[in-house]
Amino acid sequence: MVKKVAIIGAGPSGVLLAHYLLRRDEKYQIDIYERRSDPRTVNFSKIRTFPISLCERGTNALRQIPGLEEAVKAVSVEMTGTIFHGKKGKTQVTSRKKPLVTLDRTNLANVLLEKLLENYDHTRLNVHFKHQCLQVDFAAKKLKLQKLKPETTSQEIESEFTINYDLLIGADGARSVVREHLVNTEVFECQQNYVPNAYKSIFLPNPDQTPGIDLQKNKIHTWRLSNGVAMLMLHQPDETISGVIHFPYAKNPIAELKNAEKVTEFFHENFPEIAQIMPEYEAEAFSQRPISQVLTVRCNRYHYGDSVLLIGDAAHAVSPSIGQGCNSALEDVVVLDKLLDEYADNLALTLENYSIIRQPDAFALRELSDYCFPTSKKLFTEFIIRNSLGKILHQIFPKTFFPPIFDAVFAADISYKEILHKNQNWISRVKKSNDQFFANN
């Protein structure tokens, strides 16, 4: 019997899960409901999007669907290392054996969606944009939705309607509506917190067009200041460069940058390379761009009975500091797929064991994301030394020395739980130092 699946959210994890389910011998019929407009038909938003890096965890998940990895890499740039810039131009460089695949999140979602619609017709798949989840009746397996009005009409509200489902997937992000309804069920607990840092996105033209600027392609570029402000920039396939600037939310200098003149002055003082390639229109746009915060999510389980599952940020949103949010979300799909194989698509056993298996890794990822990178300049220097020394020792004595923390995080065959266990002393030290820093700022 074909099972009717409703996926709430058309982000990377929700769409990739549709790929995986639809290839399972016609056992599933899928409807995807997304609150926003079709990203392929609307103007590119420089507020809602941000650059992401896919490591082996993420690319391994794409690789299981023919053509996906190649399609994603076609709109990506491969990064072979990271350059840590100093305020006076001094740099430190780290390298990696396997490149990271970097691209804009919107482009990733678009590629996954386009390949999905190429492979399946309306007999098995329907994607509904501008549809908002309003209410879930878990006992009756019913979902109430609202079709939102198009931006081009003055009509107030379109119709509300109810559907039945056999399996409901909450892939609707850190502010998941599905998860909000699960909070009212028995033995479901959820903790939500904002990370102490906030961020703004930055979009710059081709840096090669500015004389005297040398921002190597195929490298992630990052800057750090002593007051907790940090910036990360990535080259894009169209020769532009974009990224984010992070800063303490409670006490930060970014809030004071109300116009292009103040933005330009701030960047000249703190990030001179970036200031030289920032045009006036981007300085003005940056001043008006809203400050964003990252909401982290920690749940004691990710399923309800045999019919509801949370994946990705809806289940375990984390700080973006080590670039594992999207990677872990895509890895969720691989874990679920293996369980469906193991339990012959028995949803009760699959969903229960998904929570059992995935929760320890998600909890560990939260700790690693919060406390892998130190705010302290002294500890950060130690982090660079530990990382460099760890690479050498692991290469010479791979059975004796565990990979350095970043290499381990990027690998697909080492669990987050094991990485945390091997680095617990370091994480504890950084936690104490970072908590003290943010308490004083």
XYZ file of N, CA, C and O in Angstrom, residues 78-163:
344
model
N 34.969 24.854 -4.855
C 35.645 23.958 -3.917
C 36.712 24.730 -3.135
O 37.492 25.482 -3.720
N 36.727 24.520 -1.810
C 37.672 25.199 -0.936
C 38.663 24.188 -0.365
O 38.270 23.192 0.238
N 39.951 24.462 -0.575
C 40.993 23.526 -0.148
C 41.638 23.917 1.171
O 42.550 23.247 1.635
N 41.174 24.985 1.785
C 41.742 25.389 3.060
C 41.147 26.695 3.539
O 40.243 27.262 2.914
N 41.676 27.190 4.658
C 41.192 28.425 5.281
C 42.359 29.363 5.533
O 43.433 28.930 5.970
N 42.161 30.633 5.247
C 43.156 31.659 5.563
C 42.608 32.533 6.680
O 41.539 33.124 6.554
N 43.334 32.595 7.789
C 42.967 33.439 8.921
C 43.744 34.746 8.788
O 44.963 34.781 8.937
N 43.041 35.822 8.492
C 43.676 37.127 8.282
C 43.827 37.862 9.601
O 42.929 37.838 10.451
N 44.955 38.562 9.724
C 45.144 39.444 10.857
C 44.779 40.866 10.490
O 44.700 41.219 9.307
N 44.577 41.687 11.490
C 44.165 43.072 11.232
C 45.228 43.834 10.443
O 44.923 44.741 9.667
N 46.506 43.453 10.618
C 47.594 44.138 9.930
C 48.085 43.358 8.713
O 49.188 43.556 8.233
N 47.251 42.412 8.262
C 47.596 41.693 7.054
C 48.290 40.367 7.269
O 48.502 39.611 6.323
N 48.679 40.053 8.503
C 49.325 38.780 8.779
C 48.303 37.653 8.640
O 47.132 37.811 8.966
N 48.744 36.530 8.134
C 47.811 35.430 7.903
C 48.358 34.115 8.409
O 49.561 33.924 8.536
N 47.436 33.205 8.710
C 47.750 31.811 9.001
C 46.900 30.968 8.063
O 45.741 31.286 7.813
N 47.450 29.909 7.535
C 46.761 29.100 6.536
C 46.633 27.666 7.015
O 47.590 27.096 7.543
N 45.455 27.088 6.871
C 45.263 25.665 7.096
C 44.806 25.042 5.781
O 44.164 25.695 4.959
N 45.158 23.788 5.576
C 44.768 23.106 4.343
C 44.027 21.823 4.692
O 44.072 21.350 5.828
N 43.332 21.248 3.700
C 42.625 19.988 3.916
C 42.739 19.115 2.682
O 42.845 19.610 1.562
N 42.761 17.797 2.913
C 42.890 16.852 1.812
C 41.668 16.892 0.903
O 41.771 16.999 -0.314
N 40.475 16.790 1.520
C 39.247 16.774 0.737
C 38.636 18.175 0.742
O 38.336 18.714 1.806
N 38.450 18.776 -0.412
C 37.906 20.131 -0.462
C 36.472 20.203 0.085
O 35.726 19.219 0.033
N 36.129 21.358 0.610
C 34.745 21.644 0.960
C 34.039 22.192 -0.271
O 34.639 22.908 -1.073
N 32.769 21.874 -0.413
C 31.956 22.405 -1.504
C 31.155 23.572 -0.945
O 30.332 23.389 -0.047
N 31.409 24.763 -1.421
C 30.748 25.943 -0.876
C 29.809 26.551 -1.916
O 30.141 26.652 -3.097
N 28.647 26.977 -1.439
C 27.648 27.609 -2.316
C 26.622 28.323 -1.475
O 26.610 28.197 -0.249
N 25.767 29.050 -2.142
C 24.698 29.740 -1.442
C 23.576 28.758 -1.125
O 23.257 27.884 -1.932
N 22.966 28.904 0.043
C 21.915 27.972 0.451
C 20.752 27.959 -0.538
O 20.175 26.908 -0.827
N 20.386 29.139 -1.047
C 19.281 29.203 -2.007
C 19.609 28.397 -3.260
O 18.745 27.690 -3.793
N 20.839 28.484 -3.724
C 21.227 27.722 -4.907
C 21.182 26.217 -4.648
O 20.794 25.435 -5.528
N 21.584 25.789 -3.449
C 21.509 24.371 -3.106
C 20.062 23.897 -3.134
O 19.746 22.851 -3.726
N 19.170 24.649 -2.502
C 17.755 24.272 -2.476
C 17.174 24.213 -3.888
O 16.398 23.307 -4.219
N 17.568 25.166 -4.725
C 17.055 25.190 -6.101
C 17.496 23.968 -6.898
O 16.699 23.361 -7.621
N 18.765 23.598 -6.782
C 19.275 22.445 -7.520
C 18.562 21.172 -7.087
O 18.131 20.361 -7.919
N 18.426 20.973 -5.780
C 17.757 19.770 -5.286
C 16.310 19.710 -5.766
O 15.808 18.642 -6.146
N 15.646 20.858 -5.776
C 14.252 20.911 -6.219
C 14.132 20.654 -7.718
O 13.258 19.887 -8.158
N 14.993 21.275 -8.508
C 14.928 21.088 -9.956
C 15.156 19.634 -10.350
O 14.454 19.097 -11.213
N 16.138 18.982 -9.728
C 16.413 17.576 -10.038
C 15.254 16.683 -9.601
O 14.930 15.698 -10.275
N 14.608 17.036 -8.503
C 13.458 16.255 -8.032
C 12.309 16.334 -9.028
O 11.704 15.304 -9.392
N 12.002 17.539 -9.489
C 10.893 17.724 -10.420
C 11.200 17.156 -11.808
O 10.279 16.821 -12.549
N 12.477 17.043 -12.139
C 12.854 16.398 -13.401
C 12.557 14.906 -13.370
O 12.213 14.302 -14.391
N 12.693 14.306 -12.204
C 12.636 12.844 -12.094
C 11.245 12.285 -11.784
O 10.998 11.099 -12.023
N 10.337 13.116 -11.252
C 9.032 12.593 -10.826
C 7.916 13.517 -11.288
O 8.042 14.742 -11.243
N 6.804 12.920 -11.697
C 5.668 13.715 -12.142
C 4.617 13.803 -11.040
O 4.819 13.326 -9.921
N 3.471 14.400 -11.366
C 2.451 14.685 -10.357
C 1.739 13.436 -9.834
O 0.968 13.527 -8.875
N 1.963 12.306 -10.451
C 1.335 11.078 -9.920
C 1.970 10.650 -8.605
O 1.356 9.942 -7.816
N 3.207 11.090 -8.367
C 3.900 10.692 -7.141
C 4.377 11.872 -6.311
O 4.693 11.721 -5.138
N 4.430 13.070 -6.912
C 5.010 14.224 -6.219
C 4.265 15.495 -6.572
O 3.980 15.762 -7.738
N 3.971 16.292 -5.533
C 3.430 17.628 -5.730
C 4.116 18.576 -4.758
O 4.273 18.254 -3.570
N 4.543 19.712 -5.268
C 5.196 20.724 -4.440
C 4.305 21.951 -4.394
O 3.935 22.503 -5.439
N 3.936 22.382 -3.197
C 2.993 23.492 -3.011
C 3.713 24.650 -2.317
O 4.013 24.578 -1.116
N 3.983 25.724 -3.050
C 4.572 26.914 -2.439
C 3.456 27.835 -1.940
O 2.295 27.703 -2.311
N 3.838 28.778 -1.064
C 2.878 29.704 -0.442
C 1.782 28.933 0.295
O 0.605 29.312 0.275
N 2.176 27.861 0.967
C 1.250 27.078 1.786
C 1.807 26.972 3.201
O 2.938 26.513 3.395
N 1.015 27.391 4.146
C 1.450 27.448 5.539
C 0.746 26.402 6.388
O -0.473 26.237 6.294
N 1.533 25.679 7.185
C 0.960 24.710 8.127
C 0.363 25.457 9.312
O 1.039 26.255 9.962
N -0.911 25.210 9.592
C -1.605 25.892 10.682
C -1.774 25.007 11.921
O -1.574 25.454 13.049
N -2.134 23.764 11.698
C -2.498 22.919 12.835
C -2.287 21.455 12.480
O -2.484 21.037 11.333
N -1.880 20.665 13.491
C -1.684 19.233 13.289
C -2.519 18.470 14.310
O -2.465 18.753 15.502
N -3.306 17.523 13.835
C -4.048 16.611 14.703
C -3.339 15.263 14.618
O -3.546 14.490 13.692
N -2.466 15.004 15.600
C -1.638 13.803 15.537
C -2.457 12.518 15.664
O -2.150 11.512 15.019
N -3.486 12.558 16.480
C -4.293 11.354 16.690
C -5.032 10.957 15.415
O -5.094 9.774 15.044
N -5.589 11.940 14.723
C -6.356 11.666 13.505
C -5.482 11.652 12.253
O -5.974 11.348 11.164
N -4.200 12.020 12.400
C -3.275 12.125 11.268
C -3.827 13.072 10.212
O -3.927 12.762 9.017
N -4.204 14.270 10.688
C -4.734 15.306 9.809
C -3.908 16.582 9.946
O -3.413 16.900 11.027
N -3.824 17.304 8.856
C -3.025 18.513 8.797
C -3.865 19.640 8.208
O -4.452 19.489 7.143
N -3.953 20.758 8.937
C -4.667 21.920 8.405
C -3.640 22.891 7.817
O -2.661 23.254 8.464
N -3.911 23.324 6.571
C -3.009 24.222 5.865
C -3.761 25.434 5.346
O -4.987 25.406 5.208
N -3.008 26.464 5.056
C -3.589 27.681 4.492
C -2.794 28.082 3.260
O -1.570 28.175 3.304
N -3.499 28.286 2.161
C -2.852 28.783 0.959
C -2.748 30.292 1.073
O -3.754 30.996 1.161
N -1.523 30.812 1.073
C -1.301 32.227 1.273
C -1.509 32.998 -0.019
O -1.319 32.468 -1.124
N -1.860 34.246 0.115
C -2.117 35.062 -1.063
C -0.805 35.378 -1.794
O 0.240 35.584 -1.175
N -0.834 35.426 -3.114
C 0.350 35.855 -3.874
C 0.640 37.322 -3.596
O -0.257 38.103 -3.249
N 1.902 37.715 -3.736
C 2.272 39.115 -3.499
C 1.625 40.051 -4.508
O 1.489 41.248 -4.260
N 1.178 39.506 -5.635
C 0.660 40.352 -6.716
C -0.841 40.621 -6.614
O -1.405 41.263 -7.487
N -1.487 40.129 -5.567
C -2.926 40.344 -5.437
C -3.254 40.990 -4.107
O -2.519 40.863 -3.140
N -4.351 41.699 -4.076
C -4.788 42.347 -2.835
C -5.728 41.457 -2.036
O -6.201 41.845 -0.979
N -6.015 40.282 -2.547
C -6.911 39.368 -1.839
C -6.341 39.055 -0.465
O -5.149 38.804 -0.313
N -7.147 39.070 0.548
C -6.676 38.933 1.920
C -6.113 37.542 2.209
O -4.968 37.382 2.555
N -6.958 36.513 2.088
C -6.539 35.160 2.465
C -7.196 34.175 1.527
O -8.361 34.302 1.188
N -6.430 33.213 1.108
C -7.004 32.141 0.317
C -7.583 31.099 1.276
O -7.570 31.257 2.484
N -8.029 30.012 0.753
C -8.776 29.038 1.550
C -7.891 28.223 2.472
O -6.708 28.010 2.224
N -8.477 27.784 3.568
C -7.865 26.815 4.461
C -8.411 25.436 4.089
O -9.564 25.314 3.662
N -7.593 24.418 4.257
C -8.046 23.073 3.923
C -7.311 22.056 4.790
O -6.273 22.361 5.405
N -7.857 20.859 4.843
C -7.301 19.789 5.677
C -6.952 18.586 4.818
O -7.689 18.246 3.889
N -5.814 17.969 5.115
C -5.417 16.749 4.405
C -5.123 15.636 5.409
O -4.885 15.891 6.590
